Amino acid sequence: MGKTAEIEFTWPKGFYSDGLHSGLRKKRLDLGWFFSEVPASAAGVYTTNKFCAAPTALTKKTIALKQQLQGIVVNSAIANSCTGAQGQQDALTEQLLMAKKLEVKPELIGVASTGVIGETLPMEKIKNGINKLQKTQNAKITEAILTTDTHPKTISIQFEQAGKLCTMSGFCKGSGMIHPKMATMLGFVVTDAKVSGSMLQEMLSNEVETTFNQITVDGDTSTNDMVVTLANGQALGQQIPELIKDTEDYQVFKEVYHQVLSQLAQEIARDGEGATKLVEANVLGAKTKVDAQQVAKAIVGSSLVKTAVFGGDANWGRIIAAIGITAADINVDTVDIYFDDIPVVTQSLGTAFSEEKVAEALSKDKVTITVDLHNGDKKGQAWGCDLTYKYVQINASYRS
Amino acid sequence: MGKTAEIEFTWPKGFYSDGLHSGLRKKRLDLGWFFSEVPASAAGVYTTNKFCAAPTALTKKTIALKQQLQGIVVNSAIANSCTGAQGQQDALTEQLLMAKKLEVKPELIGVASTGVIGETLPMEKIKNGINKLQKTQNAKITEAILTTDTHPKTISIQFEQAGKLCTMSGFCKGSGMIHPKMATMLGFVVTDAKVSGSMLQEMLSNEVETTFNQITVDGDTSTNDMVVTLANGQALGQQIPELIKDTEDYQVFKEVYHQVLSQLAQEIARDGEGATKLVEANVLGAKTKVDAQQVAKAIVGSSLVKTAVFGGDANWGRIIAAIGITAADINVDTVDIYFDDIPVVTQSLGTAFSEEKVAEALSKDKVTITVDLHNGDKKGQAWGCDLTYKYVQINASYRS
């Protein structure tokens, strides 16, 4: 990667934001917005759950119009999902309120909601809240979108395009109901680089396959998932061409984009409901990339692997069982498994290992499971978390 | 159904069995056998996990030879899975030891193991154990096959074939790593009715689709799963024709068989690791039966639904999310959901309900969730259990 540097979270040039407590939650921030001072190229990926929530459907439709967007209003606490015609109307009202306040066309405003399914938004509170939102550059929105998350998940990277310093910043939320099929929960990435909407969409659709689509917390896919990216070109300062495919700038942008999405996705897995550890599965030697990713995701998705990691138990039989039930092309005699770099299975047979060293590997904040299928040369990764008492506690009483 | 009656567990005519403590486990029974005095028609369904364990593979191969079997030796504690050539040899040795003791051909003996993956069997203990097994009619084998199960799971039904009183008895084990794709864990059904091996196989393969394949505890599929049925014809006492398709006797046998498999499957779900409740999902109004079964299984398989049931929380949004992510044909505007007979969702929208009454429905030993898709006339069911602190506790320390 070229000259890039991760920095403290900051808004790229020409982006503004704010967040506040509107009364949807008891105390915590619950409403926010962010927007570009000019229309930005926009791309999005959305839940494949058939019960797509009203705000998600509206944002999808809006971005599809011209692959442009200027801003997004987001609330937590209530998902505005399974709310019928009322829910659709409420999402449209939010879009109109923000458009009116910013004096831009409603077709340039997206809407996102997250929280409990089946409740309608208290529109008076939303209306008052939007009225109070300011044009600032604070990071309050990264808090306002959280639900059971324990902390905001953000990243900012600086890089160059056309010789100018650009910034790409992303933030997301997500902790439960995480098993994305196209995208997960809410993820937002903004940049002042200049990229066409169609190129941005192509890159996003590709990159989510190896990032957001490769995490899982509990195997459940939300109705409100979306990852949206806005690129406003404001770093460049003058009329220069948009990013051109396969140039050096393109490569840099692509790698920065991948890093942003990958890091945000891992942050979600690490902060999975009740989690104490991030679990990374690295799969090597697969016949196809799809096989590798599928096997990696099966490992981090297994309840039995997740509880074994929580208990610090080197129960590799559960990893074998998870691998064996995927549709991937497997040679059942050639599988190696490692915890960190300690081999526990060689050629599909258990191998003697130091229980002490493996226990140490399993007690780390990040547990790394590597599987070499010895069946090809393709690789894949996935991220999940351990399954703990606290996961049960959180979810036995979420709504009530 | 004709004149049938459920009775205390008993062995059908001509079946014998025994179980004992051979030293694989600390104290509990861990080895058993059962056999028919004459060769019986046999049928089996087996795990689809690619890492099929040695005993499972051997039994599959053995039954495939002539669709006949006379007996099976079973151990718990060690699964003899991922044990390579040594494991295959050990399974063959078990087969030979039992065949020799009963003075029958090895091709008439099946082998089953369940327990930890990756450890080899201590063959001295197995050998001594098989030497001590007797020709009795006790039910000790129903205990000897258990692992984390809290109690034996058995059923016996009496019915008539060719005017003679027959018995069908089944027993099974399974508590974790339960998410069968073709069969689950260990399930055995024996009957003194007279049925050809091919007919038995056809019925078993059909019946597991709506019984054992419709349960889930944790979404993980074991390497050792099998359901095997033996029919020895000994109730009939003389040379009479085998069961003929589409006769009245055939219907009775099929219904008894379904009841046996369905009840055993539900017992596994009810006794899921750490479970406090059986969860039954009934799906109506689906376009196809596959759709109905898929939706039902998605509901009982969702970690979030399972924790909500544990917490007694009427969080129907999680049911909607689970339904929406299946491949089933869904009309997103016509879904009704009930807890017991209390409607909580009508036409895909939340409807007012008495929290008190729903809390009562959710506090029962058996929680019933009914979903009417209003999209056709096909039905399906699935069974699972709640996800509890105890599940995490059991599985954070299973191997260690």
CSV table of C-alpha atoms in Angstrom, one decimal, chain A residues 48-51 82-84 117-118 177 181 218 220-221 223 273 302-304 307-308 310-311 313-318 320-321 323-328 330 332 335 348-350 353 355 387-389 391-393 395-400, chain B residues 48-51 82-84 117-118 177 181 218 220-221 223 273 302-304 307-308 310-311 313-318 320-321 323-328 330 332 335 348-350 353 355 387-389 391-393 395-400:
chain,number,residue,atom,x,y,z
A,48,THR,CA,-31.1,-9.8,2.1
A,49,ASN,CA,-33.7,-10.5,4.8
A,50,LYS,CA,-37.1,-10.5,3.0
A,51,PHE,CA,-38.5,-8.3,5.7
A,82,CYS,CA,-42.4,-4.6,10.3
A,83,THR,CA,-44.3,-1.3,10.7
A,84,GLY,CA,-46.2,-1.4,7.4
A,117,ILE,CA,-38.5,-4.6,15.4
A,118,GLY,CA,-42.2,-4.0,15.3
A,177,MET,CA,-28.5,-10.3,15.1
A,181,LYS,CA,-25.7,-12.1,3.9
A,218,ASP,CA,-25.2,-15.3,16.4
A,220,ASP,CA,-29.2,-14.1,12.8
A,221,THR,CA,-29.5,-11.6,9.9
A,223,THR,CA,-33.9,-6.6,8.8
A,273,GLU,CA,-23.1,-9.4,22.4
A,302,SER,CA,-20.4,-22.8,15.4
A,303,SER,CA,-22.0,-22.5,18.8
A,304,LEU,CA,-19.8,-25.4,20.0
A,307,THR,CA,-18.4,-22.0,23.7
A,308,ALA,CA,-15.1,-24.0,23.6
A,310,PHE,CA,-15.1,-19.1,25.9
A,311,GLY,CA,-14.0,-22.0,28.1
A,313,ASP,CA,-11.0,-25.7,25.7
A,314,ALA,CA,-8.9,-27.0,22.8
A,315,ASN,CA,-11.8,-29.0,21.5
A,316,TRP,CA,-10.7,-29.3,17.9
A,317,GLY,CA,-13.3,-32.0,17.1
A,318,ARG,CA,-15.8,-29.3,17.0
A,320,ILE,CA,-13.6,-30.6,12.3
A,321,ALA,CA,-17.4,-31.1,12.6
A,323,ILE,CA,-15.7,-27.9,8.5
A,324,GLY,CA,-17.3,-31.2,7.5
A,325,ILE,CA,-20.8,-30.0,7.2
A,326,THR,CA,-20.1,-27.1,4.7
A,327,ALA,CA,-20.6,-27.6,1.0
A,328,ALA,CA,-16.9,-26.9,0.5
A,330,ILE,CA,-12.7,-31.1,1.4
A,332,VAL,CA,-11.0,-35.6,4.7
A,335,VAL,CA,-6.7,-31.2,7.1
A,348,SER,CA,-6.9,-34.9,9.9
A,349,LEU,CA,-5.5,-36.7,13.0
A,350,GLY,CA,-5.1,-35.2,16.5
A,353,PHE,CA,0.3,-30.6,21.9
A,355,GLU,CA,-2.1,-28.1,26.8
A,387,LEU,CA,-20.5,-17.5,23.2
A,388,THR,CA,-20.8,-16.5,26.8
A,389,TYR,CA,-23.2,-16.4,29.8
A,391,TYR,CA,-24.9,-13.4,25.5
A,392,VAL,CA,-27.7,-15.4,27.1
A,393,GLN,CA,-28.3,-12.7,29.7
A,395,ASN,CA,-30.8,-11.7,24.9
A,396,ALA,CA,-33.1,-13.3,27.4
A,397,SER,CA,-34.2,-9.8,28.3
A,398,TYR,CA,-33.6,-7.4,25.4
A,399,ARG,CA,-37.1,-6.3,24.6
A,400,SER,CA,-38.6,-6.5,28.1
B,48,THR,CA,-23.9,-36.0,6.0
B,49,ASN,CA,-20.8,-34.5,7.7
B,50,LYS,CA,-17.9,-35.2,5.4
B,51,PHE,CA,-15.8,-36.4,8.4
B,82,CYS,CA,-11.0,-38.5,13.1
B,83,THR,CA,-9.0,-41.5,14.2
B,84,GLY,CA,-7.7,-42.5,10.8
B,117,ILE,CA,-13.9,-36.5,18.6
B,118,GLY,CA,-10.3,-37.4,18.0
B,177,MET,CA,-24.0,-31.1,18.3
B,181,LYS,CA,-28.9,-33.0,7.8
B,218,ASP,CA,-27.1,-25.8,18.4
B,220,ASP,CA,-23.9,-28.2,14.7
B,221,THR,CA,-24.0,-31.6,12.9
B,223,THR,CA,-19.7,-36.8,12.6
B,273,GLU,CA,-27.9,-29.2,26.4
B,302,SER,CA,-32.3,-18.9,15.8
B,303,SER,CA,-30.1,-18.1,18.8
B,304,LEU,CA,-32.1,-14.9,19.4
B,307,THR,CA,-32.7,-16.8,24.2
B,308,ALA,CA,-36.0,-14.9,24.1
B,310,PHE,CA,-35.4,-18.7,27.8
B,311,GLY,CA,-36.1,-15.2,29.0
B,313,ASP,CA,-39.7,-12.5,26.2
B,314,ALA,CA,-42.4,-12.2,23.5
B,315,ASN,CA,-39.8,-10.7,21.0
B,316,TRP,CA,-41.6,-11.6,17.8
B,317,GLY,CA,-39.3,-9.4,15.7
B,318,ARG,CA,-36.7,-12.2,16.1
B,320,ILE,CA,-39.8,-12.4,11.7
B,321,ALA,CA,-36.0,-11.9,11.1
B,323,ILE,CA,-38.4,-16.3,8.7
B,324,GLY,CA,-37.1,-13.6,6.4
B,325,ILE,CA,-33.7,-14.9,5.9
B,326,THR,CA,-34.8,-18.4,4.6
B,327,ALA,CA,-35.0,-19.2,1.0
B,328,ALA,CA,-38.7,-19.9,1.4
B,330,ILE,CA,-42.7,-15.5,1.6
B,332,VAL,CA,-43.9,-10.2,3.5
B,335,VAL,CA,-47.5,-13.3,8.0
B,348,SER,CA,-47.0,-8.9,9.3
B,349,LEU,CA,-47.8,-6.2,11.8
B,350,GLY,CA,-47.6,-6.3,15.6
B,353,PHE,CA,-51.7,-8.7,23.1
B,355,GLU,CA,-48.3,-9.5,28.1
B,387,LEU,CA,-30.5,-21.3,24.8
B,388,THR,CA,-29.5,-21.0,28.5
B,389,TYR,CA,-26.6,-20.2,30.7
B,391,TYR,CA,-25.7,-24.6,27.6
B,392,VAL,CA,-22.7,-22.2,27.8
B,393,GLN,CA,-21.5,-23.8,31.0
B,395,ASN,CA,-19.9,-26.5,26.4
B,396,ALA,CA,-17.3,-24.3,27.8
B,397,SER,CA,-15.8,-27.3,29.6
B,398,TYR,CA,-16.9,-30.5,27.8
B,399,ARG,CA,-13.6,-31.9,26.8
B,400,SER,CA,-11.5,-30.6,29.7
